[in-house]
CSV table of C-alpha atoms in Angstrom, one decimal:
chain,number,residue,atom,x,y,z
A,1,UNK,CA,0.0,0.0,0.0
A,2,UNK,CA,1.3,3.5,-0.9
A,3,UNK,CA,2.5,5.4,2.1
A,4,UNK,CA,4.3,8.4,0.7
A,5,UNK,CA,4.4,11.1,-1.9
A,6,UNK,CA,7.8,12.0,-3.4
A,7,UNK,CA,8.5,15.6,-4.3
A,8,UNK,CA,11.3,16.5,-6.7
A,9,UNK,CA,12.3,20.1,-6.1
A,10,UNK,CA,14.7,21.1,-8.9
A,11,UNK,CA,16.0,24.6,-8.0
A,12,UNK,CA,18.5,27.1,-9.4
A,13,UNK,CA,21.5,25.9,-7.4
A,14,UNK,CA,20.5,22.5,-6.2
A,15,UNK,CA,18.2,19.5,-6.7
A,16,UNK,CA,16.2,18.1,-3.8
A,17,UNK,CA,14.1,15.0,-3.2
A,18,UNK,CA,11.7,15.0,-0.3
A,19,UNK,CA,9.4,12.3,0.9
A,20,UNK,CA,6.2,13.1,2.7
A,21,UNK,CA,3.8,10.9,4.6
A,22,UNK,CA,0.0,11.2,4.9
A,23,UNK,CA,0.4,13.6,7.9
A,24,UNK,CA,2.7,15.8,5.8
A,25,UNK,CA,5.7,14.9,7.8
A,26,UNK,CA,9.1,15.0,6.1
A,27,UNK,CA,10.3,11.4,6.2
A,28,UNK,CA,13.5,11.9,4.3
A,29,UNK,CA,15.3,14.5,2.3
A,30,UNK,CA,18.4,14.6,0.1
A,31,UNK,CA,19.9,17.5,-1.9
A,32,UNK,CA,22.8,18.1,-4.1
A,33,UNK,CA,24.2,21.3,-5.5
A,34,UNK,CA,25.3,21.5,-9.1
A,35,UNK,CA,27.7,23.9,-11.0
A,36,UNK,CA,26.6,27.3,-12.1
A,37,UNK,CA,28.1,28.4,-15.4
A,38,UNK,CA,29.0,32.0,-16.3
A,39,UNK,CA,30.5,31.9,-19.8
A,40,UNK,CA,30.3,35.7,-20.2
A,41,UNK,CA,29.4,38.7,-18.1
A,42,UNK,CA,25.6,38.6,-17.5
A,43,UNK,CA,25.3,35.1,-18.9
A,44,UNK,CA,24.1,32.2,-16.6
A,45,UNK,CA,23.9,28.6,-17.8
A,46,UNK,CA,23.4,25.1,-16.4
A,47,UNK,CA,24.3,21.8,-18.0
A,48,UNK,CA,20.9,20.1,-18.6
A,49,UNK,CA,22.5,16.7,-18.0
A,50,UNK,CA,23.8,17.9,-14.6
A,51,UNK,CA,20.3,19.0,-13.8
A,52,UNK,CA,18.8,15.6,-14.5
A,53,UNK,CA,21.6,13.5,-13.0
A,54,UNK,CA,21.6,15.5,-9.8
A,55,UNK,CA,17.8,15.2,-9.5
A,56,UNK,CA,17.8,11.5,-10.4
A,57,UNK,CA,20.7,10.7,-8.1
A,58,UNK,CA,19.2,12.4,-5.0
A,59,UNK,CA,15.9,10.6,-5.6
A,60,UNK,CA,17.7,7.2,-5.7
A,61,UNK,CA,19.9,8.2,-2.7
A,62,UNK,CA,16.8,9.0,-0.7
A,63,UNK,CA,15.2,5.7,-1.4
A,64,UNK,CA,18.4,3.6,-0.7
A,65,UNK,CA,19.5,5.4,2.4
A,66,UNK,CA,16.1,5.1,4.0
A,67,UNK,CA,15.2,1.6,2.7
A,68,UNK,CA,12.1,2.9,0.9
A,69,UNK,CA,10.5,0.7,-1.7
A,70,UNK,CA,9.5,2.6,-4.8
A,71,UNK,CA,6.2,0.6,-4.6
A,72,UNK,CA,5.3,2.5,-1.5
A,73,UNK,CA,5.3,5.8,-3.3
A,74,UNK,CA,1.8,6.9,-4.4
A,75,UNK,CA,3.0,9.6,-6.8
A,76,UNK,CA,5.8,12.0,-7.8
A,77,UNK,CA,5.3,15.7,-7.9
A,78,UNK,CA,7.8,18.0,-9.6
A,79,UNK,CA,8.5,21.7,-8.7
A,80,UNK,CA,11.1,23.5,-10.8
A,81,UNK,CA,13.1,26.6,-11.4
A,82,UNK,CA,11.0,28.5,-13.9
A,83,UNK,CA,11.9,30.2,-17.2
A,84,UNK,CA,15.2,28.3,-17.5
A,85,UNK,CA,15.2,27.0,-21.1
A,86,UNK,CA,16.4,23.7,-22.5
A,87,UNK,CA,16.3,22.6,-26.2
A,88,UNK,CA,17.2,19.0,-27.0
A,89,UNK,CA,17.3,16.5,-29.8
A,90,UNK,CA,14.1,14.4,-29.9
A,91,UNK,CA,15.9,11.2,-31.0
A,92,UNK,CA,19.1,11.3,-29.0
A,93,UNK,CA,17.9,13.2,-25.9
A,94,UNK,CA,21.0,15.3,-25.9
A,95,UNK,CA,20.7,19.1,-25.4
A,96,UNK,CA,21.9,21.2,-28.3
A,97,UNK,CA,23.1,23.8,-25.9
A,98,UNK,CA,23.4,24.4,-22.2
A,99,UNK,CA,20.2,25.4,-20.3
A,100,UNK,CA,19.9,29.2,-20.3
A,101,UNK,CA,19.0,30.2,-16.8
A,102,UNK,CA,16.2,32.6,-15.8
A,103,UNK,CA,18.8,35.0,-14.4
A,104,UNK,CA,20.6,35.3,-17.7
A,105,UNK,CA,20.6,38.7,-19.4
A,106,UNK,CA,22.0,37.8,-22.8
A,107,UNK,CA,18.7,38.3,-24.6
A,108,UNK,CA,18.1,41.9,-23.5
A,109,UNK,CA,18.7,43.1,-27.1
A,110,UNK,CA,16.0,40.7,-28.4
A,111,UNK,CA,13.6,42.1,-25.9
A,112,UNK,CA,14.4,45.6,-27.0
A,113,UNK,CA,13.7,44.6,-30.6
A,114,UNK,CA,10.3,43.1,-29.7
A,115,UNK,CA,9.2,46.1,-27.7
A,116,UNK,CA,10.6,49.0,-29.7
A,117,UNK,CA,10.9,47.8,-33.3
A,118,UNK,CA,8.1,45.3,-33.5
A,119,UNK,CA,5.8,47.3,-31.0
A,120,UNK,CA,4.8,44.1,-29.2
A,121,UNK,CA,5.1,45.4,-25.7
A,122,UNK,CA,1.4,45.9,-25.1
A,123,UNK,CA,0.5,42.6,-26.8
A,124,UNK,CA,3.0,40.7,-24.6
A,125,UNK,CA,1.5,42.2,-21.5
A,126,UNK,CA,-2.1,41.8,-22.5
A,127,UNK,CA,-1.7,38.2,-23.8
A,128,UNK,CA,0.9,36.7,-21.5
A,129,UNK,CA,0.5,38.8,-18.3
A,130,UNK,CA,4.2,39.5,-18.3
A,131,UNK,CA,6.4,42.5,-19.1
A,132,UNK,CA,8.9,42.3,-21.9
A,133,UNK,CA,12.1,41.1,-20.2
A,134,UNK,CA,15.1,38.8,-20.7
A,135,UNK,CA,13.9,36.9,-17.6
A,136,UNK,CA,11.4,34.8,-19.6
A,137,UNK,CA,11.9,31.7,-21.8
A,138,UNK,CA,10.7,32.9,-25.2
A,139,UNK,CA,13.8,35.1,-26.1
A,140,UNK,CA,16.1,32.3,-24.7
A,141,UNK,CA,14.5,29.9,-27.2
A,142,UNK,CA,15.1,32.4,-30.0
A,143,UNK,CA,18.7,32.9,-29.0
A,144,UNK,CA,19.4,29.2,-29.1
A,145,UNK,CA,17.7,28.8,-32.5
A,146,UNK,CA,19.6,31.8,-33.8
A,147,UNK,CA,23.0,30.8,-32.6
A,148,UNK,CA,23.1,27.0,-33.0
A,149,UNK,CA,23.7,26.1,-36.6
A,150,UNK,CA,20.7,24.5,-38.3
A,151,UNK,CA,18.7,24.6,-35.1
A,152,UNK,CA,15.7,26.5,-36.4
A,153,UNK,CA,15.4,24.2,-39.5
A,154,UNK,CA,15.6,21.1,-37.3
A,155,UNK,CA,13.0,22.5,-34.9
A,156,UNK,CA,10.7,23.2,-37.8
A,157,UNK,CA,11.0,19.6,-38.8
A,158,UNK,CA,10.1,18.5,-35.3
A,159,UNK,CA,13.6,17.2,-34.6
A,160,UNK,CA,14.2,19.5,-31.6
A,161,UNK,CA,12.1,20.0,-28.5
A,162,UNK,CA,11.8,22.9,-26.1
A,163,UNK,CA,11.0,22.6,-22.4
A,164,UNK,CA,11.4,24.4,-19.1
A,165,UNK,CA,13.0,22.2,-16.5
A,166,UNK,CA,9.8,20.4,-15.5
A,167,UNK,CA,9.3,19.3,-19.2
A,168,UNK,CA,13.0,18.2,-19.4
A,169,UNK,CA,12.6,16.1,-16.2
A,170,UNK,CA,9.3,14.6,-17.3
A,171,UNK,CA,10.7,13.7,-20.7
A,172,UNK,CA,13.8,12.0,-19.1
A,173,UNK,CA,11.9,10.2,-16.4
A,174,UNK,CA,9.4,8.8,-18.9
A,175,UNK,CA,12.2,7.7,-21.3
A,176,UNK,CA,11.1,10.2,-23.9
A,177,UNK,CA,7.4,9.1,-23.9
A,178,UNK,CA,6.0,12.4,-22.6
A,179,UNK,CA,6.7,16.0,-23.8
A,180,UNK,CA,4.5,18.2,-21.6
A,181,UNK,CA,4.4,21.1,-19.2
A,182,UNK,CA,1.8,22.6,-16.9
A,183,UNK,CA,0.0,26.0,-17.1
A,184,UNK,CA,2.2,27.6,-14.5
A,185,UNK,CA,5.4,27.0,-16.3
A,186,UNK,CA,3.9,27.8,-19.7
A,187,UNK,CA,2.7,31.1,-18.3
A,188,UNK,CA,6.4,32.1,-17.7
A,189,UNK,CA,7.6,31.6,-21.3
A,190,UNK,CA,6.3,35.0,-22.7
A,191,UNK,CA,4.8,33.0,-25.6
A,192,UNK,CA,1.7,31.6,-23.9
A,193,UNK,CA,-1.8,33.2,-23.9
A,194,UNK,CA,-2.9,32.9,-20.3
A,195,UNK,CA,-6.5,33.7,-21.2
A,196,UNK,CA,-6.9,31.2,-24.1
A,197,UNK,CA,-4.6,28.7,-22.4
A,198,UNK,CA,-2.6,28.1,-25.7
A,199,UNK,CA,0.6,29.2,-27.3
A,200,UNK,CA,0.3,32.6,-29.0
A,201,UNK,CA,1.0,32.4,-32.8
A,202,UNK,CA,1.8,36.1,-33.1
A,203,UNK,CA,4.6,35.9,-30.6
A,204,UNK,CA,5.8,32.6,-32.0
A,205,UNK,CA,6.1,34.2,-35.4
A,206,UNK,CA,7.8,37.3,-34.0
A,207,UNK,CA,10.5,35.1,-32.4
A,208,UNK,CA,10.7,32.5,-35.1
A,209,UNK,CA,9.8,29.7,-32.7
A,210,UNK,CA,8.1,26.6,-34.5
A,211,UNK,CA,5.0,25.4,-32.6
A,212,UNK,CA,6.2,21.8,-33.3
A,213,UNK,CA,8.9,22.1,-30.7
A,214,UNK,CA,6.5,23.1,-27.9
A,215,UNK,CA,5.1,20.8,-25.2
A,216,UNK,CA,1.5,19.9,-24.5
A,217,UNK,CA,0.1,21.9,-21.6
A,218,UNK,CA,-2.0,20.6,-18.7
A,219,UNK,CA,-3.1,21.6,-15.2
A,220,UNK,CA,-0.5,21.3,-12.5
A,221,UNK,CA,-2.2,18.4,-10.8
A,222,UNK,CA,-2.4,15.9,-13.7
A,223,UNK,CA,-1.0,12.4,-14.3
A,224,UNK,CA,1.7,13.2,-16.9
A,225,UNK,CA,3.1,9.7,-17.3
A,226,UNK,CA,4.9,7.0,-15.5
A,227,UNK,CA,8.5,6.8,-14.2
A,228,UNK,CA,10.1,3.4,-13.7
A,229,UNK,CA,12.1,3.4,-10.6
A,230,UNK,CA,13.9,0.1,-9.7
A,231,UNK,CA,11.3,-1.8,-11.6
A,232,UNK,CA,8.3,-0.1,-10.0
A,233,UNK,CA,6.0,2.1,-12.1
A,234,UNK,CA,5.3,5.4,-10.2
A,235,UNK,CA,2.9,8.0,-11.7
A,236,UNK,CA,4.2,11.5,-12.2
A,237,UNK,CA,1.1,13.3,-11.0
A,238,UNK,CA,2.1,17.0,-10.7
A,239,UNK,CA,4.3,19.6,-12.2
A,240,UNK,CA,4.4,23.3,-11.2
A,241,UNK,CA,6.8,26.2,-11.3
A,242,UNK,CA,8.5,26.5,-7.9
A,243,UNK,CA,6.7,29.7,-6.8
A,244,UNK,CA,3.3,28.6,-7.8
A,245,UNK,CA,4.0,25.3,-6.0
A,246,UNK,CA,5.0,27.3,-2.9
A,247,UNK,CA,1.8,29.3,-3.1
A,248,UNK,CA,-0.1,26.0,-3.1
A,249,UNK,CA,2.1,24.6,-0.4
A,250,UNK,CA,1.3,27.6,1.8
A,251,UNK,CA,-2.4,26.7,1.4
A,252,UNK,CA,-3.1,30.0,-0.3
A,253,UNK,CA,-6.1,28.5,-2.1
A,254,UNK,CA,-8.4,31.6,-1.7
A,255,UNK,CA,-8.4,35.0,-3.4
A,256,UNK,CA,-6.4,37.5,-1.5
A,257,UNK,CA,-4.0,35.1,0.3
A,258,UNK,CA,-0.3,35.7,-0.3
A,259,UNK,CA,3.1,34.3,0.4
A,260,UNK,CA,6.7,35.4,-0.1
A,261,UNK,CA,9.5,32.9,-0.8
A,262,UNK,CA,13.1,33.7,0.1
A,263,UNK,CA,15.3,31.6,-2.1
A,264,UNK,CA,18.0,32.5,-4.7
A,265,UNK,CA,15.5,35.1,-5.7
A,266,UNK,CA,12.5,36.4,-3.8
A,267,UNK,CA,9.0,35.9,-5.0
A,268,UNK,CA,5.8,37.4,-3.7
A,269,UNK,CA,2.5,35.9,-5.0
A,270,UNK,CA,-1.1,36.6,-4.2
A,271,UNK,CA,-4.0,34.4,-5.3
A,272,UNK,CA,-6.4,36.6,-7.3
A,273,UNK,CA,-9.0,34.0,-7.9
A,274,UNK,CA,-10.5,32.8,-11.2
A,275,UNK,CA,-10.1,36.3,-12.9
A,276,UNK,CA,-6.7,37.6,-13.9
A,277,UNK,CA,-5.7,41.0,-12.3
A,278,UNK,CA,-3.8,43.2,-14.7
A,279,UNK,CA,-1.0,45.1,-12.9
A,280,UNK,CA,-0.5,48.8,-13.3
A,281,UNK,CA,2.5,48.8,-10.9
A,282,UNK,CA,5.1,46.6,-12.5
A,283,UNK,CA,3.9,43.2,-11.3
A,284,UNK,CA,3.1,40.1,-13.4
A,285,UNK,CA,-0.2,38.4,-14.0
A,286,UNK,CA,0.4,34.6,-14.0
A,287,UNK,CA,-1.4,31.3,-13.6
A,288,UNK,CA,-1.6,29.7,-10.2
A,289,UNK,CA,-1.3,26.0,-9.7
A,290,UNK,CA,-4.6,24.1,-10.3
A,291,UNK,CA,-5.9,20.5,-10.4
A,292,UNK,CA,-7.6,18.7,-13.2
A,293,UNK,CA,-9.5,16.4,-10.9
A,294,UNK,CA,-13.2,17.2,-10.4
A,295,UNK,CA,-14.3,19.2,-7.5
A,296,UNK,CA,-12.9,22.1,-5.5
A,297,UNK,CA,-9.6,23.5,-6.7
A,298,UNK,CA,-10.1,22.3,-10.3
A,299,UNK,CA,-10.8,25.7,-11.8
A,300,UNK,CA,-7.9,27.7,-13.2
A,301,UNK,CA,-6.8,30.4,-10.8
A,302,UNK,CA,-4.6,33.4,-11.4
A,303,UNK,CA,-2.0,35.2,-9.3
A,304,UNK,CA,-0.2,38.5,-9.1
A,305,UNK,CA,3.5,38.1,-8.8
A,306,UNK,CA,6.5,40.3,-7.9
A,307,UNK,CA,9.9,38.9,-8.7
A,308,UNK,CA,13.2,39.9,-7.0
A,309,UNK,CA,16.1,38.4,-9.0
A,310,UNK,CA,18.8,38.4,-6.3
A,311,UNK,CA,17.8,37.6,-2.7
A,312,UNK,CA,19.6,34.6,-1.1
A,313,UNK,CA,22.0,34.8,-3.9
A,314,UNK,CA,23.5,38.0,-2.4
A,315,UNK,CA,24.4,36.0,0.7
A,316,UNK,CA,26.0,33.4,-1.4
A,317,UNK,CA,28.0,36.1,-3.2
A,318,UNK,CA,29.3,37.5,0.2
A,319,UNK,CA,30.2,33.9,1.1
A,320,UNK,CA,31.8,32.6,-2.1
A,321,UNK,CA,33.2,35.7,-3.8
A,322,UNK,CA,33.8,38.2,-1.0
A,323,UNK,CA,34.8,35.5,1.5
A,324,UNK,CA,33.1,37.5,4.3
A,325,UNK,CA,32.0,34.2,6.1
A,326,UNK,CA,32.2,30.5,5.5
A,327,UNK,CA,28.6,29.5,6.1
A,328,UNK,CA,25.5,31.4,4.9
A,329,UNK,CA,23.9,30.9,8.3
A,330,UNK,CA,26.7,33.1,9.8
A,331,UNK,CA,25.3,36.1,8.1
A,332,UNK,CA,22.6,36.5,10.8
A,333,UNK,CA,25.3,36.5,13.5
A,334,UNK,CA,27.3,39.3,11.7
A,335,UNK,CA,24.2,41.4,11.1
A,336,UNK,CA,23.4,41.4,14.8
A,337,UNK,CA,26.9,42.5,15.7
A,338,UNK,CA,26.0,46.1,14.7
A,339,UNK,CA,23.0,48.2,15.6
A,340,UNK,CA,22.4,49.3,12.0
A,341,UNK,CA,24.1,49.5,8.6
A,342,UNK,CA,26.0,52.7,9.5
A,343,UNK,CA,24.2,54.4,6.5
A,344,UNK,CA,25.3,51.7,4.0
A,345,UNK,CA,22.9,50.4,1.4
A,346,UNK,CA,23.4,47.6,-1.0
A,347,UNK,CA,21.4,47.1,-4.2
A,348,UNK,CA,22.1,43.6,-5.4
A,349,UNK,CA,21.1,44.2,-9.0
A,350,UNK,CA,23.7,41.7,-10.3
A,351,UNK,CA,21.4,40.6,-13.1
A,352,UNK,CA,19.3,43.8,-13.4
A,353,UNK,CA,16.2,44.7,-11.3
A,354,UNK,CA,13.0,42.8,-11.4
A,355,UNK,CA,9.6,44.0,-10.2
A,356,UNK,CA,8.5,46.7,-9.9
A,357,UNK,CA,11.4,48.4,-11.8
A,358,UNK,CA,12.1,45.9,-14.7
A,359,UNK,CA,15.5,47.5,-15.5
A,360,UNK,CA,17.6,45.0,-17.5
A,361,UNK,CA,20.5,47.4,-17.4
A,362,UNK,CA,20.7,48.1,-13.6
A,363,UNK,CA,23.7,46.7,-11.8
A,364,UNK,CA,24.7,46.1,-8.2
A,365,UNK,CA,26.0,48.9,-6.0
A,366,UNK,CA,27.0,49.6,-2.4
A,367,UNK,CA,26.6,53.2,-1.3
A,368,UNK,CA,27.0,55.2,1.9
A,369,UNK,CA,30.5,53.7,2.7
A,370,UNK,CA,32.7,55.7,5.0
A,371,UNK,CA,36.0,55.1,6.7
A,372,UNK,CA,34.2,53.6,9.6
A,373,UNK,CA,32.3,51.0,7.5
A,374,UNK,CA,33.0,47.5,8.7
A,375,UNK,CA,32.4,44.1,7.2
A,376,UNK,CA,29.4,43.6,9.5
A,377,UNK,CA,27.7,46.8,8.1
A,378,UNK,CA,27.9,45.5,4.6
A,379,UNK,CA,26.6,42.0,5.6
A,380,UNK,CA,23.7,43.7,7.4
A,381,UNK,CA,23.0,45.9,4.4
A,382,UNK,CA,22.9,42.9,2.1
A,383,UNK,CA,20.3,41.2,4.3
A,384,UNK,CA,18.3,44.3,4.6
A,385,UNK,CA,18.3,44.7,0.8
A,386,UNK,CA,16.3,41.4,0.6
A,387,UNK,CA,13.6,43.0,2.8
A,388,UNK,CA,13.6,46.3,1.0
A,389,UNK,CA,13.1,44.6,-2.4
A,390,UNK,CA,10.2,42.6,-1.0
A,391,UNK,CA,8.8,45.7,0.5
A,392,UNK,CA,8.7,47.3,-3.0
A,393,UNK,CA,6.7,44.2,-4.2
A,394,UNK,CA,4.2,44.5,-1.3
A,395,UNK,CA,3.6,48.2,-1.9
A,396,UNK,CA,3.0,47.5,-5.7
A,397,UNK,CA,0.6,44.7,-4.9
A,398,UNK,CA,-1.3,46.8,-2.4
A,399,UNK,CA,-1.8,49.5,-5.1
A,400,UNK,CA,-2.9,46.9,-7.7
A,401,UNK,CA,-5.4,45.2,-5.4
A,402,UNK,CA,-6.5,48.2,-3.3
A,403,UNK,CA,-5.9,46.0,-0.2
A,404,UNK,CA,-3.3,46.4,2.5
A,405,UNK,CA,-1.2,43.2,3.0
A,406,UNK,CA,-1.2,43.0,6.8
A,407,UNK,CA,-0.1,39.4,7.0
A,408,UNK,CA,2.2,37.4,4.8
A,409,UNK,CA,3.2,33.7,4.9
A,410,UNK,CA,6.9,33.3,4.4
A,411,UNK,CA,9.1,30.3,3.4
A,412,UNK,CA,12.3,29.4,1.7
A,413,UNK,CA,15.8,29.0,3.0
A,414,UNK,CA,16.4,32.6,4.1
A,415,UNK,CA,13.1,32.6,6.2
A,416,UNK,CA,15.1,30.8,8.9
A,417,UNK,CA,17.0,34.0,9.4
A,418,UNK,CA,15.2,35.7,12.4
A,419,UNK,CA,17.0,39.0,11.8
A,420,UNK,CA,15.8,39.2,8.3
A,421,UNK,CA,12.2,38.1,9.1
A,422,UNK,CA,12.0,40.7,11.9
A,423,UNK,CA,13.4,43.5,9.7
A,424,UNK,CA,10.9,42.4,7.0
A,425,UNK,CA,8.0,42.7,9.4
A,426,UNK,CA,9.3,46.1,10.5
A,427,UNK,CA,9.9,47.6,7.0
A,428,UNK,CA,6.5,46.6,5.6
A,429,UNK,CA,4.6,47.2,8.8
A,430,UNK,CA,2.9,43.7,8.7
A,431,UNK,CA,3.0,40.3,10.3
A,432,UNK,CA,5.1,37.5,9.0
A,433,UNK,CA,3.9,33.9,9.6
A,434,UNK,CA,6.5,31.2,9.1
A,435,UNK,CA,5.2,27.6,8.8
A,436,UNK,CA,6.6,24.5,10.6
A,437,UNK,CA,7.4,23.0,7.2
A,438,UNK,CA,9.5,25.6,5.3
A,439,UNK,CA,10.0,23.3,2.3
A,440,UNK,CA,6.7,24.6,0.9
A,441,UNK,CA,7.8,24.4,-2.7
A,442,UNK,CA,8.3,20.6,-2.4
A,443,UNK,CA,5.2,20.4,-0.2
A,444,UNK,CA,3.1,22.2,-2.8
A,445,UNK,CA,4.3,19.7,-5.5
A,446,UNK,CA,3.4,16.9,-3.1
A,447,UNK,CA,0.0,18.3,-2.4
A,448,UNK,CA,-0.8,18.5,-6.1
A,449,UNK,CA,0.4,15.0,-6.8
A,450,UNK,CA,-1.2,13.5,-3.7
A,451,UNK,CA,-4.6,15.1,-4.3
A,452,UNK,CA,-4.5,14.1,-8.0
A,453,UNK,CA,-4.1,10.4,-7.2
A,454,UNK,CA,-6.4,10.4,-4.1
A,455,UNK,CA,-3.6,10.1,-1.5
A,456,UNK,CA,-5.2,13.1,0.2
A,457,UNK,CA,-8.9,13.8,-0.2
A,458,UNK,CA,-8.7,17.4,-1.2
A,459,UNK,CA,-7.9,21.0,-0.3
A,460,UNK,CA,-9.6,21.0,3.1
A,461,UNK,CA,-7.6,18.0,4.4
A,462,UNK,CA,-4.2,19.5,3.5
A,463,UNK,CA,-5.2,23.0,4.7
A,464,UNK,CA,-6.3,21.7,8.1
A,465,UNK,CA,-2.8,20.4,8.7
A,466,UNK,CA,-0.9,23.6,8.0
A,467,UNK,CA,0.9,24.8,11.1
A,468,UNK,CA,2.6,28.1,12.0
A,469,UNK,CA,6.0,27.8,13.6
A,470,UNK,CA,6.8,31.5,14.3
A,471,UNK,CA,5.1,34.9,14.0
A,472,UNK,CA,7.1,38.2,13.5
A,473,UNK,CA,5.3,41.4,14.5
A,474,UNK,CA,6.5,44.8,13.4
A,475,UNK,CA,8.0,47.1,16.1
A,476,UNK,CA,9.6,49.9,14.1
A,477,UNK,CA,7.9,53.4,14.3
A,478,UNK,CA,6.5,54.9,11.1
A,479,UNK,CA,9.0,57.9,11.1
A,480,UNK,CA,12.0,55.6,11.1
A,481,UNK,CA,10.4,53.2,8.5
A,482,UNK,CA,9.7,56.2,6.1
A,483,UNK,CA,13.3,57.5,6.5
A,484,UNK,CA,14.9,54.1,5.7
A,485,UNK,CA,12.7,53.5,2.7
A,486,UNK,CA,13.4,56.9,1.2
A,487,UNK,CA,17.2,56.2,1.4
A,488,UNK,CA,16.7,52.7,-0.1
A,489,UNK,CA,14.9,54.3,-3.1
A,490,UNK,CA,17.7,56.8,-3.4
A,491,UNK,CA,20.2,53.9,-3.5
A,492,UNK,CA,18.1,52.1,-6.1
A,493,UNK,CA,18.3,55.2,-8.3
A,494,UNK,CA,22.1,55.0,-8.2
A,495,UNK,CA,22.0,51.4,-9.6
A,496,UNK,CA,19.7,52.0,-12.5
A,497,UNK,CA,20.6,52.2,-16.3
A,498,UNK,CA,24.2,51.5,-15.4
A,499,UNK,CA,25.0,49.1,-18.2
A,500,UNK,CA,23.4,51.1,-21.0
C-alpha cells in the first residue's frame, strides 16, 4: 500500500528529493548542489544533464538510504526553477546547448527589438500577463535557434524539443514518452496566452519559434506519465513552477491570500481567484497551480507576482566571492553585531532589477560607505536589501489590489534568518507567519500530486494540517520606516541604467 508522496524540487542551485507521509511529515530529504556556469558577463547557464543527473541521483539516494521501496510511493510531484530554457534532440535526448537560466541577461537586445521595433510590448503584457524582459523563456529559445547552426530548421522539422526544467525532467523520467508542461510553467515563457490557455501564434512568429517544438500543456495536478524506478511504475502526477508550488504549499487557495519565498530570488505571489488581475504597478499576472481532478480547486486560478532576481544569492556572493564568512547561516550573526548598517545600502542588481522596476541594465552597487564602515555593516545591508526589495513588491501589490497586506506567509531558506524576518516585518509594517514545514515548494508539489491520485482527499484536508512555527510582529515606528525606505529608493536610483 502506498504510504508516501515524493517531491522532486529542482532549483536554481541544487536538486532536492523530499518524501512526505499522509500527515505531511518529512520522512526523508536529500539534496545536491550542481555547477553554475558563467561563460560571459551577465550570462548564466546550467548543463541540462547535470540538472537531470543531480535530480535523479538524489531521488535514488533518498530511497536507498532510507530503505524505501518505490512501490510505497503513491505519486511523484515536480517543482522546478521557472523560465530556464532547455532545447534538445528528440531522438538522442541530448541538449543542443546548455540550459539558459532565468537569471541570464544575454537576450536583452532581443527584448528591446520586440518592444521597440516590433511594437509588441502591449501585446505581450495583455496576452501573457508578463512584461517584456530577458527573464522569460521565449527570447532564450530564440537565442538558441539563432546561434546553433541548423537549429531552427531542425526545430521546424520536429527534430528539436523545447522545455522548461519540468518538461525536461518529465521527458527524461518517462524515457522520452511524454513531452508536456503545466499551465504555471507555460505562463512564464512569454509566448503563452494565459486567457486562451494556448501558445500565441503572433509571438511565436515574431521570435521564429516553431510550434512543433513546444510541449503539450496541462493543469499542475495531472497524471503526466509513469516513471520506472527500480522496476516499479510510479505516476508523475504533478508539475508546477516553484513559486506557484510554494503558493499551493502555503495553502493560499483563496483569493487575497499571499506568500513570499526567500530563495535564490524572492517571489511574492497573491492568489487573485479565477479572474486575472492586470497590474499597473510593475507586477506580473500569472497562472496559479490548479488541479484537473473534479471538485474544489479544479478551476484555473490566477495570481499577481512580484519577482526579485537576487535575494539569497547576495548572501552566497558574500560567502563565495567576497569570503566574508564561510557558512551562509553566519550572516545573521554578523548582522546582529552592529546596531544598524551605518548608513550603508546595498542594491544587489547583479542581473538587473525585477519588479517593480524591470530594469535589465541596472547593476549592483554599495553606497554610503565611510572610513568607519566594517564588514558587518555590509553584511547587514545585504540582508536588509532582501527585505527592501520585498517591501517594494508588497507596496506595488497593495496598489494593484487596493488591499493592504497586513499578513504574509513566508518560506524558503532565508526565512530561517530571524534577523531578516523581523526586519521584513518592520519595514512593511505587517505580520510575517512562518510555517513549521518551510520546504513549501516541495510540499506544494506533493499536495498537487497527492490530491491528484487520491492520496489526500482534497484542499480541506491539507489546509487543516498547515501549522505556524513563528510569527514576527512589526516594532519599528513609522517615522524611522519612512526614512529608511526613502534612502533605499535613493540607492536604487544609483544602480539604474548602469549598463546602457
